Structure formats: C-alpha cells, structure tokens
Coordinates of N, CA and C in Angstrom, one line a residue:
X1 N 0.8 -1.2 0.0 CA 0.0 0.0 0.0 C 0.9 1.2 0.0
X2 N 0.9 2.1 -0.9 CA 1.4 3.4 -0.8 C 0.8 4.1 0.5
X3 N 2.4 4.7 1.0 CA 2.5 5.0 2.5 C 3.1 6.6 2.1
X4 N 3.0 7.4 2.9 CA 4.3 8.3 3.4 C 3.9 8.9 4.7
X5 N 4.9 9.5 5.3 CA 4.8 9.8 6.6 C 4.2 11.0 6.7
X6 N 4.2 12.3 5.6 CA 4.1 13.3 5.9 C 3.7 14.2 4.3
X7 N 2.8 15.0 4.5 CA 3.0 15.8 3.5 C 3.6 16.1 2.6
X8 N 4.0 15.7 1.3 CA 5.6 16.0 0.5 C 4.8 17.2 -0.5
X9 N 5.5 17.6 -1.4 CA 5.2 18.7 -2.3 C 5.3 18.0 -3.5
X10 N 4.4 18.2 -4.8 CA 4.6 17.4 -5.7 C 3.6 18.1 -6.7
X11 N 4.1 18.5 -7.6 CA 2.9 19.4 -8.3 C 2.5 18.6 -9.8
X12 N 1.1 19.1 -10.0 CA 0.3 18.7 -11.0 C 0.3 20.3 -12.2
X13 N -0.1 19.6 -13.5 CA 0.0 20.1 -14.3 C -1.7 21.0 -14.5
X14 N -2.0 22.4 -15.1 CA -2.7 22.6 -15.8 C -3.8 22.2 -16.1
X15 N -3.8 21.4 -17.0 CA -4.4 20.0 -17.5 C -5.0 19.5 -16.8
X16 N -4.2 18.6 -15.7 CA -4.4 18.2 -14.7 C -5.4 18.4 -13.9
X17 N -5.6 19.8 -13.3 CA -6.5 20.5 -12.6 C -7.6 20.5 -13.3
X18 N -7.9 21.1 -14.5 CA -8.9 20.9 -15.5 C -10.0 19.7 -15.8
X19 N -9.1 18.4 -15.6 CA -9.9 17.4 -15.8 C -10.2 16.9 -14.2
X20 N -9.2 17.3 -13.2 CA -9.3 16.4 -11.7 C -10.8 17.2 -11.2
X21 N -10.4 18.8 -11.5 CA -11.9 19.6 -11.1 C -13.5 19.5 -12.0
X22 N -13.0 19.3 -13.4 CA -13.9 19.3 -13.8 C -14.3 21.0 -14.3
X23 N -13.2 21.8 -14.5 CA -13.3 23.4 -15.0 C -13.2 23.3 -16.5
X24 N -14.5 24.0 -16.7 CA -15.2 24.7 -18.0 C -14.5 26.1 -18.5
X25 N -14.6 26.1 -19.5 CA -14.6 27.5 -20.0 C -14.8 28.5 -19.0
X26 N -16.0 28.3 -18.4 CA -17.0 29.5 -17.6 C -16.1 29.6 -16.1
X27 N -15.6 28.3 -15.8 CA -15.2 28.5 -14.7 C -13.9 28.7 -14.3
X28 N -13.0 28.5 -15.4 CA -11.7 29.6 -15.9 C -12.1 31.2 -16.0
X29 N -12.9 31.2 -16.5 CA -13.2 33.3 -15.9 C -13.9 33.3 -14.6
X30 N -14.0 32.4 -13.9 CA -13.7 33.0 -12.3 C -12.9 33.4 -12.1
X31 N -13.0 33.7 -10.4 CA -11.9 34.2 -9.6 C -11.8 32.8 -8.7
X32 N -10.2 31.9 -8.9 CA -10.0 30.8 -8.6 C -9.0 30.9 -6.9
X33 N -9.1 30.1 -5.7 CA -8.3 29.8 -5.2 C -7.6 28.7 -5.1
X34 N -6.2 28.1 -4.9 CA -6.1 27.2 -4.7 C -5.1 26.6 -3.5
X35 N -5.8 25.9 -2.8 CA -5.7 25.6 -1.5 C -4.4 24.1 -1.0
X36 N -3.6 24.9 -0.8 CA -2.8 23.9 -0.6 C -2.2 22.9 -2.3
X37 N -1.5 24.3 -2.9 CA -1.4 23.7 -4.7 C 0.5 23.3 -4.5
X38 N 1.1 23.9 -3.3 CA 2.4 23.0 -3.1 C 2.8 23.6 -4.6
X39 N 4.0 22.9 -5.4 CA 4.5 23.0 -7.0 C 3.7 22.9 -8.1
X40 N 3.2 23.0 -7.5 CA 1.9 22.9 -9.2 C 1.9 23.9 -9.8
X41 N 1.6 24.0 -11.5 CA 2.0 24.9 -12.7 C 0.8 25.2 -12.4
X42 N -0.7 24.9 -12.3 CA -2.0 25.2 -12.5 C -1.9 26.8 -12.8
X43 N -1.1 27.9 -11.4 CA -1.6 29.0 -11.4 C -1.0 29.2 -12.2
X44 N 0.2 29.3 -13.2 CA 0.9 29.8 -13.9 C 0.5 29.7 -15.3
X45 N 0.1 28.3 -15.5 CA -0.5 28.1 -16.6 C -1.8 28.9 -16.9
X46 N -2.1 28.7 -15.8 CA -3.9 29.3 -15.8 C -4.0 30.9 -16.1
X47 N -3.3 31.5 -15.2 CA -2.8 32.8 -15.4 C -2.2 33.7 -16.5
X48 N -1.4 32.8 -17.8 CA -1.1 32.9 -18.9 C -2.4 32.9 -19.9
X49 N -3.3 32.2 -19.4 CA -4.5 32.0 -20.1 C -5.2 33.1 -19.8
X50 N -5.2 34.1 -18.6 CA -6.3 34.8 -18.4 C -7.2 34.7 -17.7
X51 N -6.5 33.6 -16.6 CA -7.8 33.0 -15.4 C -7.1 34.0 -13.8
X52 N -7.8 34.3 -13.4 CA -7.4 35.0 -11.9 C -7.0 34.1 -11.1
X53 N -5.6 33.6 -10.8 CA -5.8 32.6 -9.8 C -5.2 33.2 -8.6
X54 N -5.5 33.0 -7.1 CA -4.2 32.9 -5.8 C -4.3 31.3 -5.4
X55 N -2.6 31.3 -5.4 CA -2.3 30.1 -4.8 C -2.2 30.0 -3.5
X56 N -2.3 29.2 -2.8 CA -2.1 29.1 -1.0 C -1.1 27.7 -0.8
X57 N 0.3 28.0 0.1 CA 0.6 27.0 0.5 C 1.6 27.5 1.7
X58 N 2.3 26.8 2.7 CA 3.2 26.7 3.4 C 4.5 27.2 3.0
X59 N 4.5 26.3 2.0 CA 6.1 26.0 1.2 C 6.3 27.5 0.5
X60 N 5.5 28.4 0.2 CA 5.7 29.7 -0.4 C 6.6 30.6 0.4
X61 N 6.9 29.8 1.3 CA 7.6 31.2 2.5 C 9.2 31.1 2.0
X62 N 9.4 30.1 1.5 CA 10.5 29.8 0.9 C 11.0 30.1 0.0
X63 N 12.3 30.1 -0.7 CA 12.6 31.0 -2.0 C 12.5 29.6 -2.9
X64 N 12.9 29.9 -4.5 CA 12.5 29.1 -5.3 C 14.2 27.8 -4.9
X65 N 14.7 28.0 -4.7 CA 15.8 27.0 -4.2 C 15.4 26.4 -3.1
X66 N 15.3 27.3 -2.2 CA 15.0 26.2 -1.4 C 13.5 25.0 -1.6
X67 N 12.7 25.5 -1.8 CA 11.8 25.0 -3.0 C 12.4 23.6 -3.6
X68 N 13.3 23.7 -4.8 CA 13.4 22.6 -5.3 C 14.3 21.7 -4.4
X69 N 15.5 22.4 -3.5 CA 15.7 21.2 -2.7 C 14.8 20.2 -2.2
X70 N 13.7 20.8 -1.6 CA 12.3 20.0 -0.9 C 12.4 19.3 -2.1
X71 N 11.8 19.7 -3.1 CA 11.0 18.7 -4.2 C 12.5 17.4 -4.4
X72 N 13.4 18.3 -4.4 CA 14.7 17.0 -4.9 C 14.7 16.0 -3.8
X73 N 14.3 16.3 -2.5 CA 14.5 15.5 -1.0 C 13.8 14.4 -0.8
X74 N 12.5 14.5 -1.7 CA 11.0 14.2 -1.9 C 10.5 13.2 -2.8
X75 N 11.2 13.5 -4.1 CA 10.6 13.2 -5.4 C 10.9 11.2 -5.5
X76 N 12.5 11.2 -5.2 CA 12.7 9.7 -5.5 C 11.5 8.9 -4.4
X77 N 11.5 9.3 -3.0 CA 10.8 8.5 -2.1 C 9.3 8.3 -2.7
X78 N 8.7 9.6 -3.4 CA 7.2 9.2 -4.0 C 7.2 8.1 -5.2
X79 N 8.3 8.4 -6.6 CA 8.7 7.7 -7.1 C 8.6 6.0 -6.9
X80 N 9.3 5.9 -5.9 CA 9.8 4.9 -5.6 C 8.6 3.5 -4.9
X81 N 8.0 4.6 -4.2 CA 6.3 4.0 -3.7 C 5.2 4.0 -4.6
X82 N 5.2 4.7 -5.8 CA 4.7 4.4 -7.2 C 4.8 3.1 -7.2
X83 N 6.5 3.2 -7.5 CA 6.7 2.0 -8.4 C 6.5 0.4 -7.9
X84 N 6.3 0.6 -6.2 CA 6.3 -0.7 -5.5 C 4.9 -0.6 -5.4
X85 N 4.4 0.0 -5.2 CA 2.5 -0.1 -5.5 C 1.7 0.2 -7.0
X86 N 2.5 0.0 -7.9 CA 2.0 -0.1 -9.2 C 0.8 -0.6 -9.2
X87 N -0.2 -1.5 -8.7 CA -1.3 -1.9 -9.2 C -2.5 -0.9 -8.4
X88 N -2.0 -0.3 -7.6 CA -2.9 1.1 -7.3 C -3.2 2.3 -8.0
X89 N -2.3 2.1 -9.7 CA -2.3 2.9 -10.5 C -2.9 3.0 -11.5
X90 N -3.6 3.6 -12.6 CA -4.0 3.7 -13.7 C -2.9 4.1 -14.9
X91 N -2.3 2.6 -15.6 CA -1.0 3.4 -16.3 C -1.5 3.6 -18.0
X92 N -2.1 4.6 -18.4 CA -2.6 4.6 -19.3 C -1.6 4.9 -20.3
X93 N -2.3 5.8 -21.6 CA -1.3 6.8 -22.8 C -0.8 7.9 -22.1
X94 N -1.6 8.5 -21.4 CA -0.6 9.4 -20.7 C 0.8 9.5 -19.8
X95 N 0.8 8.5 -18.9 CA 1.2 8.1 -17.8 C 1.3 6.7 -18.0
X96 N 2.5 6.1 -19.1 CA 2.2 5.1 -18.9 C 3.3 3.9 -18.3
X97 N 4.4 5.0 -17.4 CA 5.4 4.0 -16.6 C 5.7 5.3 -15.1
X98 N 6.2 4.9 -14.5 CA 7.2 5.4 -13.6 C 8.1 6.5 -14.3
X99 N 8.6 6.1 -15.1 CA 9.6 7.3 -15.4 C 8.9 8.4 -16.2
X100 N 7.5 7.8 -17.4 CA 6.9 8.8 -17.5 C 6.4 10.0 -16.4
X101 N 5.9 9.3 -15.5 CA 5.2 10.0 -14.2 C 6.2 11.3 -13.8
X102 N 7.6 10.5 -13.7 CA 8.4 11.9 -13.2 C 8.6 12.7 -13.7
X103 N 8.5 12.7 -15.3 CA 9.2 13.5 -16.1 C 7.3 14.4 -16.2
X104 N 6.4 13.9 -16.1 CA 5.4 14.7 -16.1 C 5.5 15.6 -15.0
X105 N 5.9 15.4 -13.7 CA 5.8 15.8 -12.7 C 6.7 17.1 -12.5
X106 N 8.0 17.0 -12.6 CA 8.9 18.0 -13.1 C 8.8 18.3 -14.1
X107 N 8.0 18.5 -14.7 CA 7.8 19.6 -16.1 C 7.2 20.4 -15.0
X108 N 5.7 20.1 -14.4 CA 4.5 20.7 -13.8 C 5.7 22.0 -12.7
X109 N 6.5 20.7 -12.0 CA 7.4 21.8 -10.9 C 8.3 22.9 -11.7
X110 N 8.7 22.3 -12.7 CA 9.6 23.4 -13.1 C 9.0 24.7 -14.0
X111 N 7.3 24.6 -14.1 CA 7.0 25.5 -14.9 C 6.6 26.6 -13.7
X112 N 6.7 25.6 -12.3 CA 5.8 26.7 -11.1 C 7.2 27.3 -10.8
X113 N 8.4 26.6 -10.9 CA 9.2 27.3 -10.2 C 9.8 28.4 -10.9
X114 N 9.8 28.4 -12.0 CA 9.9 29.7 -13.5 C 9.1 31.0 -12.6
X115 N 8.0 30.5 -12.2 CA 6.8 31.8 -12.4 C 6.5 32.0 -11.0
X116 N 7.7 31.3 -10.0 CA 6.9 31.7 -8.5 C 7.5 33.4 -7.7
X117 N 8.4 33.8 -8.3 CA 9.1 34.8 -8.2 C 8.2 36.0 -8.3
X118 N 7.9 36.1 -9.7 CA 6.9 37.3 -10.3 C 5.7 36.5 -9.6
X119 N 5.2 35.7 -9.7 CA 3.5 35.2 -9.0 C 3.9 35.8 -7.9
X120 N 4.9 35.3 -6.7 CA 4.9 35.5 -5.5 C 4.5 37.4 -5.1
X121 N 5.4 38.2 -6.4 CA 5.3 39.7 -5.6 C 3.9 40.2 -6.3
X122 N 3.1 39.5 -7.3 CA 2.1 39.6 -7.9 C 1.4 39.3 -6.8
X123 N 1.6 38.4 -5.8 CA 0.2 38.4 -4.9 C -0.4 36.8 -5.1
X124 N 0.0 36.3 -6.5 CA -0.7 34.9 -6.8 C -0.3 33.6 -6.1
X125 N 1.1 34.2 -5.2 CA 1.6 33.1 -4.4 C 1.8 33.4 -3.1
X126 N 0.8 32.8 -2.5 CA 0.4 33.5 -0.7 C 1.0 32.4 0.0
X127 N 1.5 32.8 1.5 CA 2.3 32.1 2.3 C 0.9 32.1 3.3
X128 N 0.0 30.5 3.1 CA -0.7 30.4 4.1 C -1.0 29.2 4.0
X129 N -2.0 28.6 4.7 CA -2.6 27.2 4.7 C -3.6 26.9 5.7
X130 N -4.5 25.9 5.0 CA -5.7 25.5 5.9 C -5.1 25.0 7.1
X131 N -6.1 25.1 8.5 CA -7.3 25.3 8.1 C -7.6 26.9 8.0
X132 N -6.5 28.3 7.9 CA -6.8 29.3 8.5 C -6.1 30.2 7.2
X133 N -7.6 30.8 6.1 CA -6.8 31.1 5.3 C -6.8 32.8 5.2
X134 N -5.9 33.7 4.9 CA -6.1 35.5 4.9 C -7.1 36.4 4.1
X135 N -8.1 35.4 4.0 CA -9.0 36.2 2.7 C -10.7 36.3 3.4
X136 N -11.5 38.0 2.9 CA -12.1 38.3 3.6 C -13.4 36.7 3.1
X137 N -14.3 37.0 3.6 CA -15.9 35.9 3.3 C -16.0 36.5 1.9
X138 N -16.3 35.4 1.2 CA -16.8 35.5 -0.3 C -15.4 36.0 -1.1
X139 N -14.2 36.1 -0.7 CA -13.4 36.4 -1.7 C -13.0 36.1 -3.2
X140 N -13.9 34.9 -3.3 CA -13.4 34.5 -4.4 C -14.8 33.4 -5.2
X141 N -14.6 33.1 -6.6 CA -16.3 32.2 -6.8 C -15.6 30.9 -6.6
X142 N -14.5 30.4 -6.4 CA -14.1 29.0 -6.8 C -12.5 28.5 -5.7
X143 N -12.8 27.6 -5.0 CA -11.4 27.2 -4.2 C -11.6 25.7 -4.3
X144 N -10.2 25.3 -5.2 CA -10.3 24.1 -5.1 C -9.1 23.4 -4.2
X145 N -8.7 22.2 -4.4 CA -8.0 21.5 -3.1 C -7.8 20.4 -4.0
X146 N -6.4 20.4 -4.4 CA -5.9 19.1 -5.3 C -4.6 18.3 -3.9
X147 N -5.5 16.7 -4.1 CA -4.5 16.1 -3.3 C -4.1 16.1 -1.9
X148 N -4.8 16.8 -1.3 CA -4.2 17.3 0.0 C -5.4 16.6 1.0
X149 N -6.7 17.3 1.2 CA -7.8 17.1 1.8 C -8.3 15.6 1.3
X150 N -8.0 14.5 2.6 CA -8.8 13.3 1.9 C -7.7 12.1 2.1
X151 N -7.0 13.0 0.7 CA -5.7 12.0 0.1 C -4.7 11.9 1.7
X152 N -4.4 13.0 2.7 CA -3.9 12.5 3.6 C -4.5 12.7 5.4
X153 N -5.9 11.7 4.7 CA -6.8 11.2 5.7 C -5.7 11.2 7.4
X154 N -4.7 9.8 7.3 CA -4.5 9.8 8.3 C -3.6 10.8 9.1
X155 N -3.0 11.3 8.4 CA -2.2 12.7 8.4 C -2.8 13.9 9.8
X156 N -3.8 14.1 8.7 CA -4.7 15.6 8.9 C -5.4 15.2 9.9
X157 N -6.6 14.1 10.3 CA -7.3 13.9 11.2 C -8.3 14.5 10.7
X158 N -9.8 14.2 11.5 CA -11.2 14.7 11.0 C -11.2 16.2 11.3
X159 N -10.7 16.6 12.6 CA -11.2 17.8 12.9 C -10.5 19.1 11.9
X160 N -9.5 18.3 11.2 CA -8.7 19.4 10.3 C -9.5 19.2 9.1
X161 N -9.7 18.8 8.6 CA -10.5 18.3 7.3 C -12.2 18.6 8.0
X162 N -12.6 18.8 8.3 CA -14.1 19.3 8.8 C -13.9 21.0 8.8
X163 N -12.9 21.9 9.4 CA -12.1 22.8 9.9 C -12.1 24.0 8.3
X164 N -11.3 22.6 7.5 CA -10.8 23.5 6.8 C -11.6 23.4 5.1
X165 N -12.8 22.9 5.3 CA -13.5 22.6 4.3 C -14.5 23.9 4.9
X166 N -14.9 24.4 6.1 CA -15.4 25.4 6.7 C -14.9 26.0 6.1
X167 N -13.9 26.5 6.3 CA -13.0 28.0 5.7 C -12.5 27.8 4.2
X168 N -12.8 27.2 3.5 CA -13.1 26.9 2.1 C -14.9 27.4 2.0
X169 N -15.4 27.0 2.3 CA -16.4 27.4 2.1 C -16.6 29.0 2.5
X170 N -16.3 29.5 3.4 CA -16.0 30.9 3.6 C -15.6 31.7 2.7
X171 N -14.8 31.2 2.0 CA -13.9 32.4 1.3 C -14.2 32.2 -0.5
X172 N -15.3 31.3 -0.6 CA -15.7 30.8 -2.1 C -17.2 30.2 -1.6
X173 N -17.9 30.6 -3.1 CA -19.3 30.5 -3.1 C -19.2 29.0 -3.5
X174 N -17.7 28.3 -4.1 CA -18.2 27.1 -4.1 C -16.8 26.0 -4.2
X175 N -16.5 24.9 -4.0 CA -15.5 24.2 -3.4 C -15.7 23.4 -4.1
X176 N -14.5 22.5 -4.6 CA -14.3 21.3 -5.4 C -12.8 20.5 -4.6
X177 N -13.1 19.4 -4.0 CA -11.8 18.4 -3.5 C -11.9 17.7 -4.1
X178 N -10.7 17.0 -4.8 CA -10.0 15.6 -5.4 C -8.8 15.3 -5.0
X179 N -8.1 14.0 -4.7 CA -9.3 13.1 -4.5 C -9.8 12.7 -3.4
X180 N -11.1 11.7 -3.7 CA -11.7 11.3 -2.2 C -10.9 10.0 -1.8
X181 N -9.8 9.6 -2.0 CA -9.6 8.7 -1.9 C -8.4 8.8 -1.0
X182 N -7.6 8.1 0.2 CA -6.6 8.2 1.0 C -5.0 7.7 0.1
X183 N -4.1 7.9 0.5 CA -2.6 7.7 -0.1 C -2.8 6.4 -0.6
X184 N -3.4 5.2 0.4 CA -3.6 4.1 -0.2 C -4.6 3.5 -1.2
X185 N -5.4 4.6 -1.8 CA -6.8 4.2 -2.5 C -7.2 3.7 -1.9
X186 N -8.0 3.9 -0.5 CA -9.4 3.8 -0.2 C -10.2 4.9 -0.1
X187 N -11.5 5.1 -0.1 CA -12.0 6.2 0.3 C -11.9 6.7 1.8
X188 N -11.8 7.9 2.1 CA -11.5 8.5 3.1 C -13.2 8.3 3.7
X189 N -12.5 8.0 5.3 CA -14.4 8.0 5.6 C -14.5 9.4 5.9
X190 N -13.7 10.6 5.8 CA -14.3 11.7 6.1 C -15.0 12.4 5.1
X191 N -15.3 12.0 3.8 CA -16.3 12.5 2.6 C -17.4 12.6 3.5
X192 N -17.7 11.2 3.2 CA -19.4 11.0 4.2 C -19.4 12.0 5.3
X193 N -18.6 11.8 6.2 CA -19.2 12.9 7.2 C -18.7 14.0 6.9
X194 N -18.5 14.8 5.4 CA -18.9 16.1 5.3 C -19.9 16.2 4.8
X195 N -19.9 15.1 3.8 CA -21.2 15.3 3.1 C -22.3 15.5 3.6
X196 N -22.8 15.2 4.6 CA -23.6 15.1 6.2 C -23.5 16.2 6.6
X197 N -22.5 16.7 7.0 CA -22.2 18.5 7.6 C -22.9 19.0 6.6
X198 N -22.5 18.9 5.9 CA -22.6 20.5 4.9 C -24.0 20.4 4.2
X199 N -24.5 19.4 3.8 CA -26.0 18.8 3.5 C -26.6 19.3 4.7
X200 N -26.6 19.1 6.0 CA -26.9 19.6 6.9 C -26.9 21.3 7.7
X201 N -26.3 21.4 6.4 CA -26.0 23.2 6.6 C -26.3 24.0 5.9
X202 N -27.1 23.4 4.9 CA -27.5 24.0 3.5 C -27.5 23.9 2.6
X203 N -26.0 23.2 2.1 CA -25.2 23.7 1.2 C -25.5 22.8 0.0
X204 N -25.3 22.6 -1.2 CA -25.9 21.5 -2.1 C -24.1 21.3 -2.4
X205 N -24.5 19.7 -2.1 CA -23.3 18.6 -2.1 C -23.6 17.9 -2.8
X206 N -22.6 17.7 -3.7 CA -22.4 16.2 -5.0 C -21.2 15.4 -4.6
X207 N -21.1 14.7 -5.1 CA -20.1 13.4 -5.6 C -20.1 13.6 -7.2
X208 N -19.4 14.0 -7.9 CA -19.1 13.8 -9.2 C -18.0 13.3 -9.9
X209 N -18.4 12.6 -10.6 CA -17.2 12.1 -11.7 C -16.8 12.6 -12.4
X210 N -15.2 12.8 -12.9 CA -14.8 13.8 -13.5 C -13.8 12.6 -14.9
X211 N -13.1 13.4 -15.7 CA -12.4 12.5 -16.5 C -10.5 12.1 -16.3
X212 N -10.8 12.6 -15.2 CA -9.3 12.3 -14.6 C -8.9 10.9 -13.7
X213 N -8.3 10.3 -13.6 CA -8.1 8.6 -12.9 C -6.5 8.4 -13.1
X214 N -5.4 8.5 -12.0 CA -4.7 8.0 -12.3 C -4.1 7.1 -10.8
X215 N -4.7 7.5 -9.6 CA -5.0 6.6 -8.2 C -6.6 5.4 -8.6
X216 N -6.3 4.3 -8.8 CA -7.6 3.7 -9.7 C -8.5 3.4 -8.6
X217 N -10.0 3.9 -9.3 CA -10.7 4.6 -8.3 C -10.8 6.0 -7.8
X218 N -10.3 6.5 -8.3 CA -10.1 7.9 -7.7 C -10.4 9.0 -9.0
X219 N -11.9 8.7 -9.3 CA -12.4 9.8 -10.2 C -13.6 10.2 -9.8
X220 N -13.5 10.7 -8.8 CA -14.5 11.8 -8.6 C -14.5 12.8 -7.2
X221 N -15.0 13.5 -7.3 CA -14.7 14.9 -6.9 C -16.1 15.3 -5.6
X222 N -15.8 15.8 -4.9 CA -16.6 17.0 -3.8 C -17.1 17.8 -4.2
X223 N -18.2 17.9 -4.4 CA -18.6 19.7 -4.5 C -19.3 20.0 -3.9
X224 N -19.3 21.5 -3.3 CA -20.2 21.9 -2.3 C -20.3 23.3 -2.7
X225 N -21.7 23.7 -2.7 CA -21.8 25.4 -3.5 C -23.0 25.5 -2.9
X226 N -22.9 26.5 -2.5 CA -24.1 27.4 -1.7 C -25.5 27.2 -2.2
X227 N -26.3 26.9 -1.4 CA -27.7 26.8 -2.0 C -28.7 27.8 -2.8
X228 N -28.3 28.7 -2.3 CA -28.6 30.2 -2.8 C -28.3 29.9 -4.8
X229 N -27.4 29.1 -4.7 CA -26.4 29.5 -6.4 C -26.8 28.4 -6.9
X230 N -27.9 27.3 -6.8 CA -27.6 26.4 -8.0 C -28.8 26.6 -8.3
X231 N -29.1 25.9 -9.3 CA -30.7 25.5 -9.8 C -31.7 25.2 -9.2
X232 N -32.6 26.0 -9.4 CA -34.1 25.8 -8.5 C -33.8 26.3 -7.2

C-alpha cells in the first residue's frame, strides 16, 4: 500500500487541474483559489491564459531554491512508492510508466518554479494554509484543493478536514476536492461525514465524476456550493 509519513510537495499540471476539477470555460473566468497547490503549474499556466488565480501554501515562504531542494528531498521517495505499488495505479497513454510520471511531474514543478518569483510579488503566491486562510468571506467564486484534503486522511485527522472545508467554504461560493480517496486508495471515511455537515448546513453537495483517474478509483470529486447559487 502506498505509504508516506508526511505531507511532500509534488505538483500537477494545468491540465491536470482541468480534468481532476472538472473546470469549463465559464469557470476559468472565475476568480480561482487554490488551496494547498504546493509546485503545481496550475496557477501559472492558468494565469497565462487569463484565469485570476491565488495560490495558497506553506512551502511559499520559501525562496524558489529552497523549494526545489524539498521537491529533490521528496521526489525519489514518492517515485519509488509508485513503483512498488504499481497496481494502485491507472497506467494509461498518458502516464504510462514510472519514469513517465516523473518526467510529467517535473515539467508541472519546473513550470511553477519559472513563475513563482513574479507570481509571488504579484500576490498569486500566498504564504498560508488550511485550516486558517487571509481572505475576507466570499473572496473568491471558486477554491479548489488538489490532493491534499482526503488524500492524507490519516495525516490531517477529522477535525482538520471538517475545519478547513469550513474555511473553504467561507472564502468561495463554491468548493471542489479531489481526490476522495486516501494515499492508499481507499475512500477516506471523512467524505461522508462532510457530506452530512454540509447537506446539513444548507449547502448543495455532489459526488461527481470527472475525467481524470490515475490513483484507480479515484475519479470523482466534492462539490459543495451554496444553495442560494444552483438550480431551482
């Protein structure tokens, strides 16, 4: 079973985001947060496009060196747990070995670490993190959460993940987590009991399928958006 002890940094591509969230045209001209994005290109790419993004992480406090030391500290050990848990994986055309994976991976980091300098004094790279994030109520129409919430169930604990899906909700009219599934591919049992919270708070909650799978099993997504904002 793919294991790690702690948090690592590991960024996703663009793309990536696009199909894990499930973002449309329409919802690229929002105003996007992204919660705990660690190396990921998303905002950079996204931002070349013309999408408003702020990124949120820890690791921002850091300069782009020290930065890739982490990721260099990091990267063999994830690698490496790939490769011994291979059948927890989906190895399609895209991704279709271990060495592909890395080389996908480090493109994603080296396109964030190009653009975290200018993002950073731009504002688009904020030194914060759940569950306590600097932005007034409603700041933004969209905060998503790639990999972090879920994925390290035993890590975080419920009351952080209950915590910081609150203050996601706060600061966006609507929330998208992927995936629901723990480091090991199972489902995290704390879906259900937000789904419960937040159904219980108002809020209109899905489970949706998206076109993204590369933890097998792990294609579908959280959403939670104000009741006020959907249909009917």
């Amino acid at each position: 079973m793919f294991t790690l002890d702690h948090i690592v940094p590991w960024g996703r591509s663009f793309d990536e985001y696009r199909r894990m969230f499930g973002l449309t045209d329409a919802d690229l001209a929002r105003t996007i947060v992204g919660c705990g994005d660690g190396p990921a290109s998303f905002n950079a790419e996204a931002t070349a496009r013309g999408t408003r993004v702020v990124s949120c992480d820890p690791i921002y406090r850091w300069g782009p060196m020290q930065i890739r030391e982490r990721i260099a500290a990091t990267s063999e050990t994830i690698l490496a747990q790939t490769r011994k848990n291979a059948a927890e994986f989906v190895w399609g055309d895209e991704i279709g070995s271990v060495e592909k994976l890395g080389q996908i991976r480090r493109q994603a980091m080296d396109a964030f670490l190009e653009d975290f300098e200018a993002g950073k004094a731009a504002g688009r790279y904020v030194e914060a993190e759940l569950p306590t994030l600097p932005f007034p109520d409603g700041a933004f129409d969209l905060a998503v959460c790639s990999h972090l919430l879920f994925l390290y169930t035993g890590q975080l604990g419920e009351a952080f993940h209950r915590a910081a899906i609150r203050e996601m909700c706060r600061v966006a009219s609507e929330v998208r987590i992927f995936p629901l599934l723990t480091l090991g591919g199972q489902r995290s049992p704390y879906v259900e009991t937000g789904v419960a919270e937040f159904c219980g708070a108002g809020f209109a909650v899905t489970l949706e399928r998206v076109s993204y799978e590369f933890q097998r099993g792990g294609n579908q997504m959280l959403r939670i958006r104000r009741a006020e904002l959907t249909d009917g």
